[in-house]
Short mmCIF file of C-alpha atoms and ligand atoms in Angstrom, two decimals:
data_model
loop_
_atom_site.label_atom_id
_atom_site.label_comp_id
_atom_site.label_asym_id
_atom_site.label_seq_id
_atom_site.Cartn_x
_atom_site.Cartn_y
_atom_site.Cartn_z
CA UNK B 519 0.00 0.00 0.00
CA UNK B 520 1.61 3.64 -0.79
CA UNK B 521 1.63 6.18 2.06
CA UNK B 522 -1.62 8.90 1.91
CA UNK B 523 -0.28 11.98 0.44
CA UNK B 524 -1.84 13.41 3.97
CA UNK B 525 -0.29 11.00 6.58
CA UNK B 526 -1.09 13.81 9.04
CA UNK B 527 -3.39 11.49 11.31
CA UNK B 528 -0.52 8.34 11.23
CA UNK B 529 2.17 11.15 12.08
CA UNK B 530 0.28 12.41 15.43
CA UNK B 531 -0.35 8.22 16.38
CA UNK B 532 3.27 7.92 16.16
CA UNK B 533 4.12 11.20 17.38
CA UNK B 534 5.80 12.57 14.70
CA UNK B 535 6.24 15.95 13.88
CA UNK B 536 3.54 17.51 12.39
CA UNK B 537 2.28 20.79 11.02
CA UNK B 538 -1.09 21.03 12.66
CA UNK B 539 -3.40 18.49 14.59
CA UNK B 540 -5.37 16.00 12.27
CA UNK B 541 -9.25 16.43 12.41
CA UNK B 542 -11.90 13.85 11.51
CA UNK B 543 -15.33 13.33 13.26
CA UNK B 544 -16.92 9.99 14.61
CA UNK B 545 -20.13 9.64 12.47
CA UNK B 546 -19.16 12.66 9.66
CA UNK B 547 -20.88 10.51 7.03
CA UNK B 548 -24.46 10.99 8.56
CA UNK B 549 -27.76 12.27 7.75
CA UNK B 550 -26.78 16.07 8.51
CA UNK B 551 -25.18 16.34 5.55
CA UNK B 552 -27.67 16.82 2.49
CA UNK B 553 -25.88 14.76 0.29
CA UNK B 554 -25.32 12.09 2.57
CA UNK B 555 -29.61 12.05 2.60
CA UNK B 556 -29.21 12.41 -0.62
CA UNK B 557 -27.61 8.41 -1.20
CA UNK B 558 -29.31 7.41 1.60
CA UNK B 559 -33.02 7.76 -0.38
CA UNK B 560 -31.25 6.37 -3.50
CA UNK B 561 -30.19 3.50 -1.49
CA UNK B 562 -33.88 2.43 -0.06
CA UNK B 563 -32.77 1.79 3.47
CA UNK B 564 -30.05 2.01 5.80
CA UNK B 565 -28.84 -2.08 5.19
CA UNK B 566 -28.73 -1.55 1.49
CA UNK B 567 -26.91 1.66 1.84
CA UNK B 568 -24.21 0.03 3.91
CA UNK B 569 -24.26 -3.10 1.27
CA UNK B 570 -23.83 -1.30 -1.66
CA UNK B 571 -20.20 -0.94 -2.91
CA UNK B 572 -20.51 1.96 -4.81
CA UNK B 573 -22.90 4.12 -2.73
CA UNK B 574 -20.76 3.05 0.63
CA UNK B 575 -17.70 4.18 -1.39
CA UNK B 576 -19.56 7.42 -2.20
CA UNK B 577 -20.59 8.65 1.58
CA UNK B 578 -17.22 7.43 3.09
CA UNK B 579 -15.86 9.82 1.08
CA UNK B 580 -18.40 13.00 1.34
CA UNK B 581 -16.76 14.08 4.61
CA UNK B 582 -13.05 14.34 2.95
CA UNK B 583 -15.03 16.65 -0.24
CA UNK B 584 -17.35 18.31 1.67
CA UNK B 585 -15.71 19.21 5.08
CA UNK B 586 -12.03 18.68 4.21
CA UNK B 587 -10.92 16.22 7.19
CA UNK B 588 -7.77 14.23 7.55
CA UNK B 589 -9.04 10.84 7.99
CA UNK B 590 -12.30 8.76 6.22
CA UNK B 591 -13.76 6.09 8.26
CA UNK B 592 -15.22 3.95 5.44
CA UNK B 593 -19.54 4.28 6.18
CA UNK B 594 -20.56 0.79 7.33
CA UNK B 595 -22.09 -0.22 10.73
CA UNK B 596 -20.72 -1.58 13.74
CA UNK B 597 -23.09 -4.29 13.84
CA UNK B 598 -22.55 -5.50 10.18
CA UNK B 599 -20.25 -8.75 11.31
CA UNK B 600 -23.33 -10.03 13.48
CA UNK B 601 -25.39 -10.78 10.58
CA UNK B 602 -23.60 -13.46 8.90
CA UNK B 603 -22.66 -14.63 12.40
CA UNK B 604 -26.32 -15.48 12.86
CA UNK B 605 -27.62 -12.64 14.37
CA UNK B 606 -29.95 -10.89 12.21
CA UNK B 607 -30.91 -7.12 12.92
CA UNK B 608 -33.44 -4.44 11.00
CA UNK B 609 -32.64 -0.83 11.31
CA UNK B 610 -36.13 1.00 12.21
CA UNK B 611 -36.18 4.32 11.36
CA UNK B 612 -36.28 6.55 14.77
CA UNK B 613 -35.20 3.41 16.80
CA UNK B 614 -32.38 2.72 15.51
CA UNK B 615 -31.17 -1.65 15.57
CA UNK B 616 -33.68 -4.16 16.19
CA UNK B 617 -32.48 -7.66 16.56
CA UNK B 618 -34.79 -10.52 15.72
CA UNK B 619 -34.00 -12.91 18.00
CA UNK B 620 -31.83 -11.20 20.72
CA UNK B 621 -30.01 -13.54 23.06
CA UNK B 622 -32.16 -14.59 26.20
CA UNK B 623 -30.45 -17.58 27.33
CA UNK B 624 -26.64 -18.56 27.90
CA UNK B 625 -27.92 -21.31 25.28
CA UNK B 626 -28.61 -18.89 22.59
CA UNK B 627 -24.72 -17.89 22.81
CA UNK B 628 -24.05 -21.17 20.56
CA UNK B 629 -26.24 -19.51 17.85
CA UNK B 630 -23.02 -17.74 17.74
CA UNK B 631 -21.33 -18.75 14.43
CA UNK B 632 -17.50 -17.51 13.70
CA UNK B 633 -17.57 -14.48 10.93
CA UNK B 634 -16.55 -16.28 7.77
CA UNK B 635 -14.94 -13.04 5.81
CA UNK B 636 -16.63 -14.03 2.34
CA UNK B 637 -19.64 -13.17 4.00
CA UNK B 638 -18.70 -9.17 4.47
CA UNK B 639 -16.62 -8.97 1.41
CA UNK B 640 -18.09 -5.82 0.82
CA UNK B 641 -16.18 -4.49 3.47
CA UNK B 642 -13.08 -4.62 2.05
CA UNK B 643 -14.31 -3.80 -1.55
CA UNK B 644 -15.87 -0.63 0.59
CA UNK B 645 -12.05 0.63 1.68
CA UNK B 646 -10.29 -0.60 -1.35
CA UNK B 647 -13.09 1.56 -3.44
CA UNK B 648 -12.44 4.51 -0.71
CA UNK B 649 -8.66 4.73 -1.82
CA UNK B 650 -8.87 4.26 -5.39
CA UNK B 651 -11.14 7.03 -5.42
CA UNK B 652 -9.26 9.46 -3.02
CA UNK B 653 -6.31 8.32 -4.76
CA UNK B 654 -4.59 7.79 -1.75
CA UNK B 655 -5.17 11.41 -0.74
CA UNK B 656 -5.98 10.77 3.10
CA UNK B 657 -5.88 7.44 5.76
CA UNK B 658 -8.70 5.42 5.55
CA UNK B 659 -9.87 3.86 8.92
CA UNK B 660 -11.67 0.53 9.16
CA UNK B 661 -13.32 -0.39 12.13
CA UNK B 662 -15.18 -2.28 14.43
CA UNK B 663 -17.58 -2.45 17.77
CA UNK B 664 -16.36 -4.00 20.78
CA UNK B 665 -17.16 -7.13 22.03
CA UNK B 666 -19.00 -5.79 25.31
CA UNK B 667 -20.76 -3.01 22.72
CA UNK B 668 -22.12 -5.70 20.33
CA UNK B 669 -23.30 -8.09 23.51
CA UNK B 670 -25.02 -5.57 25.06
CA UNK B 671 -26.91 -4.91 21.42
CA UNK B 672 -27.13 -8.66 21.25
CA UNK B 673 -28.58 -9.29 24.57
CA UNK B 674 -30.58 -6.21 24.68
CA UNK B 675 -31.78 -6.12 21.53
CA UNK B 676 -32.22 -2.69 20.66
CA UNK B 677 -30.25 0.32 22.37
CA UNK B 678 -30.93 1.29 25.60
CA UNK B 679 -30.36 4.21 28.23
CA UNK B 680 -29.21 1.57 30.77
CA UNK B 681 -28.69 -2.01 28.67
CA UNK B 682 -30.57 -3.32 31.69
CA UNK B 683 -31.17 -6.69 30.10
CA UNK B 684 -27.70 -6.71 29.07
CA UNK B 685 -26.26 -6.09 32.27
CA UNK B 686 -28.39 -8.29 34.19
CA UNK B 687 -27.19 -11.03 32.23
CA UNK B 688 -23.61 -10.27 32.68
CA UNK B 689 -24.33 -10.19 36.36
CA UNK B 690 -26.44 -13.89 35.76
CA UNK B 691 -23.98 -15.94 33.97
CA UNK B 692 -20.52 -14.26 34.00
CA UNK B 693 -18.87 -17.34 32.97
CA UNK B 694 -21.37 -17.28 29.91
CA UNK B 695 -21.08 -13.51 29.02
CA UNK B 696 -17.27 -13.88 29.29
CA UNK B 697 -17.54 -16.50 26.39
CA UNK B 698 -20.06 -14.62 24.26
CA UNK B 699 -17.23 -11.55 24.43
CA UNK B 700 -13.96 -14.03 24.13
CA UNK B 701 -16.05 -15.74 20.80
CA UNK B 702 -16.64 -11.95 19.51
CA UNK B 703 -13.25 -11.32 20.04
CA UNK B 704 -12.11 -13.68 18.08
CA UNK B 705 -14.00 -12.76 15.05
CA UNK B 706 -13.56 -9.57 15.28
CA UNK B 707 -9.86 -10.30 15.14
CA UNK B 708 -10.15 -11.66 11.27
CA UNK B 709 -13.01 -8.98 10.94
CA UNK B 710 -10.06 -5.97 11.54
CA UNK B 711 -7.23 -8.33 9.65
CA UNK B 712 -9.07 -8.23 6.71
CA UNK B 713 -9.99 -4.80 6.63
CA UNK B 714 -6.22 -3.77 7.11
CA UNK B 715 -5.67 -6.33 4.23
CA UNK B 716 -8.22 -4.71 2.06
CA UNK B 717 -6.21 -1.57 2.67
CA UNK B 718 -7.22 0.28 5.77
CA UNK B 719 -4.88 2.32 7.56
CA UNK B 720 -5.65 2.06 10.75
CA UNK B 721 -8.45 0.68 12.58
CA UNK B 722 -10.99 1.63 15.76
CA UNK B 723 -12.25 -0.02 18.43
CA UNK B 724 -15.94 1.26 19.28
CA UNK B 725 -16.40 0.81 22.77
CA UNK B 726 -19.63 3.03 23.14
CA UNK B 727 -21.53 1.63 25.64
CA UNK B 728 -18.44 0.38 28.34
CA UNK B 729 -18.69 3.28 30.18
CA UNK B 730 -22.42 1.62 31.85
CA UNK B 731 -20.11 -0.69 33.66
CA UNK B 732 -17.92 -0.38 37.12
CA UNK B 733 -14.47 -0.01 37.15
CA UNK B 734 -14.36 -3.41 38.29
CA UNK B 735 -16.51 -4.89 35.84
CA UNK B 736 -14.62 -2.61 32.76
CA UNK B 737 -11.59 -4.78 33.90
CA UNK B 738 -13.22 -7.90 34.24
CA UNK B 739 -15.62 -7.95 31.25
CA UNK B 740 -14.54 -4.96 28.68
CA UNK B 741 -11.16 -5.03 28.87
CA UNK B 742 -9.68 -8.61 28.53
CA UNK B 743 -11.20 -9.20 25.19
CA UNK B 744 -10.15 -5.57 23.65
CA UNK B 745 -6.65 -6.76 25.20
CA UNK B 746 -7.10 -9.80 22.85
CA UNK B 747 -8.14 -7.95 19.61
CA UNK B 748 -5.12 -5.86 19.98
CA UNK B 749 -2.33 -8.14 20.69
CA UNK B 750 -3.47 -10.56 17.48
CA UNK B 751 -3.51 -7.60 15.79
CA UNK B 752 -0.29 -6.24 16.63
CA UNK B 753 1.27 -9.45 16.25
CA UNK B 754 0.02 -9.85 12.39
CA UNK B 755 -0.28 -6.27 11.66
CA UNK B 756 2.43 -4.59 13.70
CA UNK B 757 2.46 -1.55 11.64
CA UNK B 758 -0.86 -0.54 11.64
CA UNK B 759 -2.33 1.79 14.56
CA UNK B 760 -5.48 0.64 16.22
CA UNK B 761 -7.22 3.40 17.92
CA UNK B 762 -9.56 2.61 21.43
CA UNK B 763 -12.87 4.68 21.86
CA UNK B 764 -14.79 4.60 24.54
CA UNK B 765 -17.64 6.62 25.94
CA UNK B 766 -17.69 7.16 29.46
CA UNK B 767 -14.28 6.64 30.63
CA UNK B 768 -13.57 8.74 33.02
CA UNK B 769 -13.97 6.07 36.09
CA UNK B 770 -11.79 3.56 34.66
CA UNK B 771 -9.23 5.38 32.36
CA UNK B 772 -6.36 3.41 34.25
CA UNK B 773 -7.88 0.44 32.63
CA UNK B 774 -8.46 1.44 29.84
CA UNK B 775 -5.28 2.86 28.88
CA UNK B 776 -3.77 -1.43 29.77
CA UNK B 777 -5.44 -2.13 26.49
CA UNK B 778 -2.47 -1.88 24.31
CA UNK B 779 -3.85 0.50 21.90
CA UNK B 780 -1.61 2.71 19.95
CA UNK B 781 -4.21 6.06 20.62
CA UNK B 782 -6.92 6.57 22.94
CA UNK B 783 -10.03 7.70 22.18
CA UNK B 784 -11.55 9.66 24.97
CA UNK B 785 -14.91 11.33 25.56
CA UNK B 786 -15.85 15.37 26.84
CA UNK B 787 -16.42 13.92 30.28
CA UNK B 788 -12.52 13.76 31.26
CA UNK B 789 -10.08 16.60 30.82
CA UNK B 790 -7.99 16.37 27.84
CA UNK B 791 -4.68 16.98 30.38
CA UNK B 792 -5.57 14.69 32.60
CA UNK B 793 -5.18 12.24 30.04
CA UNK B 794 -1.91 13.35 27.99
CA UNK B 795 -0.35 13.19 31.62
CA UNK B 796 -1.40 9.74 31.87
CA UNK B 797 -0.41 8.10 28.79
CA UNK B 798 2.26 10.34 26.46
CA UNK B 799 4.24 10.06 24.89
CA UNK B 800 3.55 5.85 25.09
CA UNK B 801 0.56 6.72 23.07
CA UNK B 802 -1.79 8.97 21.50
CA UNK B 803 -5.13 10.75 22.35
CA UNK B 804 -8.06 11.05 20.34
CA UNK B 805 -10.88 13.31 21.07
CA UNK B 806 -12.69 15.24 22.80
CA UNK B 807 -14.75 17.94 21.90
CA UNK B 808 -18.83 17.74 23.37
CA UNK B 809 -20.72 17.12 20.19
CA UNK B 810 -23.52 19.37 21.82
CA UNK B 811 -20.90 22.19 21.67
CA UNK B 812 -22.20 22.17 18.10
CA UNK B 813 -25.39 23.55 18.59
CA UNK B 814 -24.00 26.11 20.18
CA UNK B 815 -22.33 29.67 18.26
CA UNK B 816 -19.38 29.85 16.14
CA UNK B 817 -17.98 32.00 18.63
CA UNK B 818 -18.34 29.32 21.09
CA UNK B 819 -17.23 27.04 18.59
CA UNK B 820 -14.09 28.22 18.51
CA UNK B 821 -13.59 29.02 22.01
CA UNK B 822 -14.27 25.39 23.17
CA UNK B 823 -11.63 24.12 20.14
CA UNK B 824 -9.00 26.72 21.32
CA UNK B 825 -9.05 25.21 24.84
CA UNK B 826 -8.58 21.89 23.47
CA UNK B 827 -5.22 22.64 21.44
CA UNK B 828 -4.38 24.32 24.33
CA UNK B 829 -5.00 21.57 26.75
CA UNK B 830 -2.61 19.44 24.48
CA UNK B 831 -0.17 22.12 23.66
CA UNK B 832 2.16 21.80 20.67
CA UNK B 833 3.85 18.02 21.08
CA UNK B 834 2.55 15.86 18.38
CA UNK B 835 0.48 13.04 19.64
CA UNK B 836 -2.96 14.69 19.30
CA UNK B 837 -6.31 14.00 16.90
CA UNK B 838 -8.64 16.01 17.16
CA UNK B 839 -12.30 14.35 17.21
CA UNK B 840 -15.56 14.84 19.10
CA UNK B 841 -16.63 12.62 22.55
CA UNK B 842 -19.20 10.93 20.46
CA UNK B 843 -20.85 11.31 17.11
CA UNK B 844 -22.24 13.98 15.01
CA UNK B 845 -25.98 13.66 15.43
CA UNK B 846 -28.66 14.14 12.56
CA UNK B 847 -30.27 17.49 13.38
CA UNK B 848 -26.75 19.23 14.00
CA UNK B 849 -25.97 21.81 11.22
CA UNK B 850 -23.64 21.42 8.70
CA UNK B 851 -22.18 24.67 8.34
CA UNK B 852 -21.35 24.27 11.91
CA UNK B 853 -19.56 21.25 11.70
CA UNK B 854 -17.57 22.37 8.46
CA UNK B 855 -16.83 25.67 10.58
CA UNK B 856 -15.24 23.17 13.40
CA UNK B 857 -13.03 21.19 10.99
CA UNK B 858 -11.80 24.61 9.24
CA UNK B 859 -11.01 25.86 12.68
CA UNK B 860 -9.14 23.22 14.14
CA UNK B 861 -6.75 23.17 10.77
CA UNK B 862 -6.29 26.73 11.25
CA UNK B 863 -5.90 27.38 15.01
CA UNK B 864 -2.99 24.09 15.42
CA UNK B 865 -0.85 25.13 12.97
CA UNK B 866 2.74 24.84 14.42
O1 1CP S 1329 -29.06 6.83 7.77
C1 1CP S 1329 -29.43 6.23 8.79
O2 1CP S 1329 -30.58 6.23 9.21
C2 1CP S 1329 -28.46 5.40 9.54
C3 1CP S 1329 -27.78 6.09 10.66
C4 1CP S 1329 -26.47 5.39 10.87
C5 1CP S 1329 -25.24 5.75 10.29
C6 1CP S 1329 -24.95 6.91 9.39
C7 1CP S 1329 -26.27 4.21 11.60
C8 1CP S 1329 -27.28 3.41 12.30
N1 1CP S 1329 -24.94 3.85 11.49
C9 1CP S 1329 -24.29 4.78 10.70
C10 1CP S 1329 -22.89 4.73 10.25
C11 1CP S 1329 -21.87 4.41 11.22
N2 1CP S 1329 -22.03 3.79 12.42
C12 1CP S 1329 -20.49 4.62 11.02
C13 1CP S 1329 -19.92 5.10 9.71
C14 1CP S 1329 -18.95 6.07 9.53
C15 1CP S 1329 -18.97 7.43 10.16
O3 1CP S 1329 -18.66 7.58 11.36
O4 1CP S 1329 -19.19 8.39 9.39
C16 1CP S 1329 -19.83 4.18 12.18
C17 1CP S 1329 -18.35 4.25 12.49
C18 1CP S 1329 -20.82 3.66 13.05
C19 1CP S 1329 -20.53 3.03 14.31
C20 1CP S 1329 -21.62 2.75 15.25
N3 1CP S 1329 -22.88 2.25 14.99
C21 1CP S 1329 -21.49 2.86 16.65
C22 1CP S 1329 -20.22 3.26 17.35
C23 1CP S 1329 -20.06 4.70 17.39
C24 1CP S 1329 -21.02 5.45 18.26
O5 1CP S 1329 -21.68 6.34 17.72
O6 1CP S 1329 -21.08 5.16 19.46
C25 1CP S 1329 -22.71 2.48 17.23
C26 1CP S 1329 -23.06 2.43 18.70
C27 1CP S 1329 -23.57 2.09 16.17
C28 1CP S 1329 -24.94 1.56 16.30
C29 1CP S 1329 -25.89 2.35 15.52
N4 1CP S 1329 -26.00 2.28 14.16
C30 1CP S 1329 -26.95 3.18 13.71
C31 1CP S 1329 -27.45 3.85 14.86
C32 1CP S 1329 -28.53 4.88 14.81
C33 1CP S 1329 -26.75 3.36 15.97
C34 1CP S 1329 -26.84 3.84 17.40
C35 1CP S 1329 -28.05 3.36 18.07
C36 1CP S 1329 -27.94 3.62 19.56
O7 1CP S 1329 -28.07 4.78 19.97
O8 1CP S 1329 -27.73 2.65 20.28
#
């Protein structure tokens, strides 16, 4: 694979010198962009959006024409493994995933098949599309959900503001959960592999819904299988960064930051020093603008990006990104007013 022309986000992971801070936003292909509603009616629904080469190929790439960021995730779902792993899921419009037959029982775990990559070769025809058509302009990022983020979809069944079910079962059969996440791991391991084969370069680790648990059940549940995804990675892909998000990590950040990960990707909730003190310059920091920041005014745009490059200072090591995701009714000349921003006000 040839280097991006803009290797501005692989620079800051390896803390390299660079001219300003990389900028790319978790969920930038989304439905407050026009055009990205645009593909999404063409497409019918959200499924046949995400299994369609050539539309995928077209939103992944929306954020790097329209906003001018550093980095495209390629526009897929972090539930799109399950599927041909036996778990079948609709997307409902205003409710987000439904699974069909959520797990209720330790027995349904064995309905658990391993992800055969055939089965999501448009994945990887997704990101090879993505740099044939940037031409190699800017990294492409390939990614995944945890395995505590999927089984608490896959227990739950939908999303949640507590993933009471999930939890509950966690507490129930720990022995059992611990196996669901350990056999998620484990296909999640081939699921990243081939993605970096296909020509990502780099992957995340979306660990949205970790920060529900204690820090004592973060190390024993959440952690241990990330720990696993990363060291098979590292070990067959040694030069590719793999990036850790989680939401909610304030009350367990020393765990977190055991995981191995070559940047962490941190949420609004935990100050952006406190973190840098923590773990540079062994690794990297990702984040962490408030989304909701958004809504507010430019001038308070700027002001809360300001005290973020000032938080990290000058040393290289930085990415700048949001706590969370974009969300559908935020405005997109607001969002393309962040990106511009954060290019111009971290220039060394
Ligand atoms: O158009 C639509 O109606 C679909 C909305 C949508 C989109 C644009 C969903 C459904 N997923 C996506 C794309 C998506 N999801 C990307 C693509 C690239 C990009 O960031 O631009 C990525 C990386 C994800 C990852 C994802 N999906 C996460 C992890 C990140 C996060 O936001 O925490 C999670 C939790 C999901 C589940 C999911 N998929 C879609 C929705 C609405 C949700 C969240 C539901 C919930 O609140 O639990």
């Amino acid at each position: 694979m040839t280097k991006p022309k803009n290797d501005l986000l692989l620079r800051a992971i390896k803390k390299e010198p660079i001219e300003r801070t990389p900028v790319w936003l978790m969920r930038q292909a989304g439905r407050y962009m026009p055009e990205y509603r645009e593909l999404r009616k063409t497409a019918g629904n959200f499924k046949s959006f995400y299994k369609n080469v050539d539309l995928s190929v077209k939103a992944s790439i929306l954020p790097y024409k329209l906003l001018g960021v550093d980095a495209t995730i390629i526009f897929s779902d972090i539930l799109t493994p399950l599927e041909p792993m036996g778990f079948n899921f609709e997307f409902r419009e205003g409710e987000g995933p439904v699974f069909l037959d959520p797990i209720k029982s330790p027995e349904d775990i064995n309905r658990l098949k391993p992800l055969n990559v055939e089965d999501v070769k448009y994945v990887g025809e997704i990101i090879k599309g993505v740099n044939e058509q940037l031409n190699r302009a800017i990294p492409t990022i390939g990614f995944c959900g945890a395995p505590f983020t999927l089984a608490a979809y896959m227990i739950e069944g939908k999303t949640s503001k507590d993933f009471k079910k999930a939890k509950a079962f966690m507490y129930d059969y720990p022995e059992d959960f611990k196996n669901l996440l350990n056999k998620l791991a484990d296909s999640l391991i081939d699921y990243l592999s081939f993605q970096i084969e296909s020509g990502a370069d780099a992957v995340q680790i979306f660990d949205s819904w970790a920060g529900h648990l204690s820090p004592d059940d973060y190390k024993e549940f959440a952690l241990p299988p990330i720990k696993k995804i990363i060291e098979n990675l590292k070990e067959k892909h040694p030069e590719t960064p793999i990036i850790h998000f989680t939401k909610g990590v304030a009350g367990f950040l020393d765990h977190m930051i055991t995981s191995g990960a070559y940047a962490y990707s941190v949420d609004w909730m935990i100050d952006l020093k406190t973190v840098k003190e923590k773990v540079f310059p062994d690794a990297a920091v990702q984040g962490n603008l408030d989304p909701i920041v958004l809504y507010a005014s430019k001038d308070v745009i700027r002001k809360k990006v300001i005290e973020i490059l000032e938080k990290w200072g000058k040393d290289s090591g930085h990415i700048f990104n949001l706590g969370h995701g974009l969300m559908p009714d935020m405005e997109f000349e607001k969002v393309k007013f962040l990106v511009e921003t954060v290019k111009k006000e971290s220039v060394r």
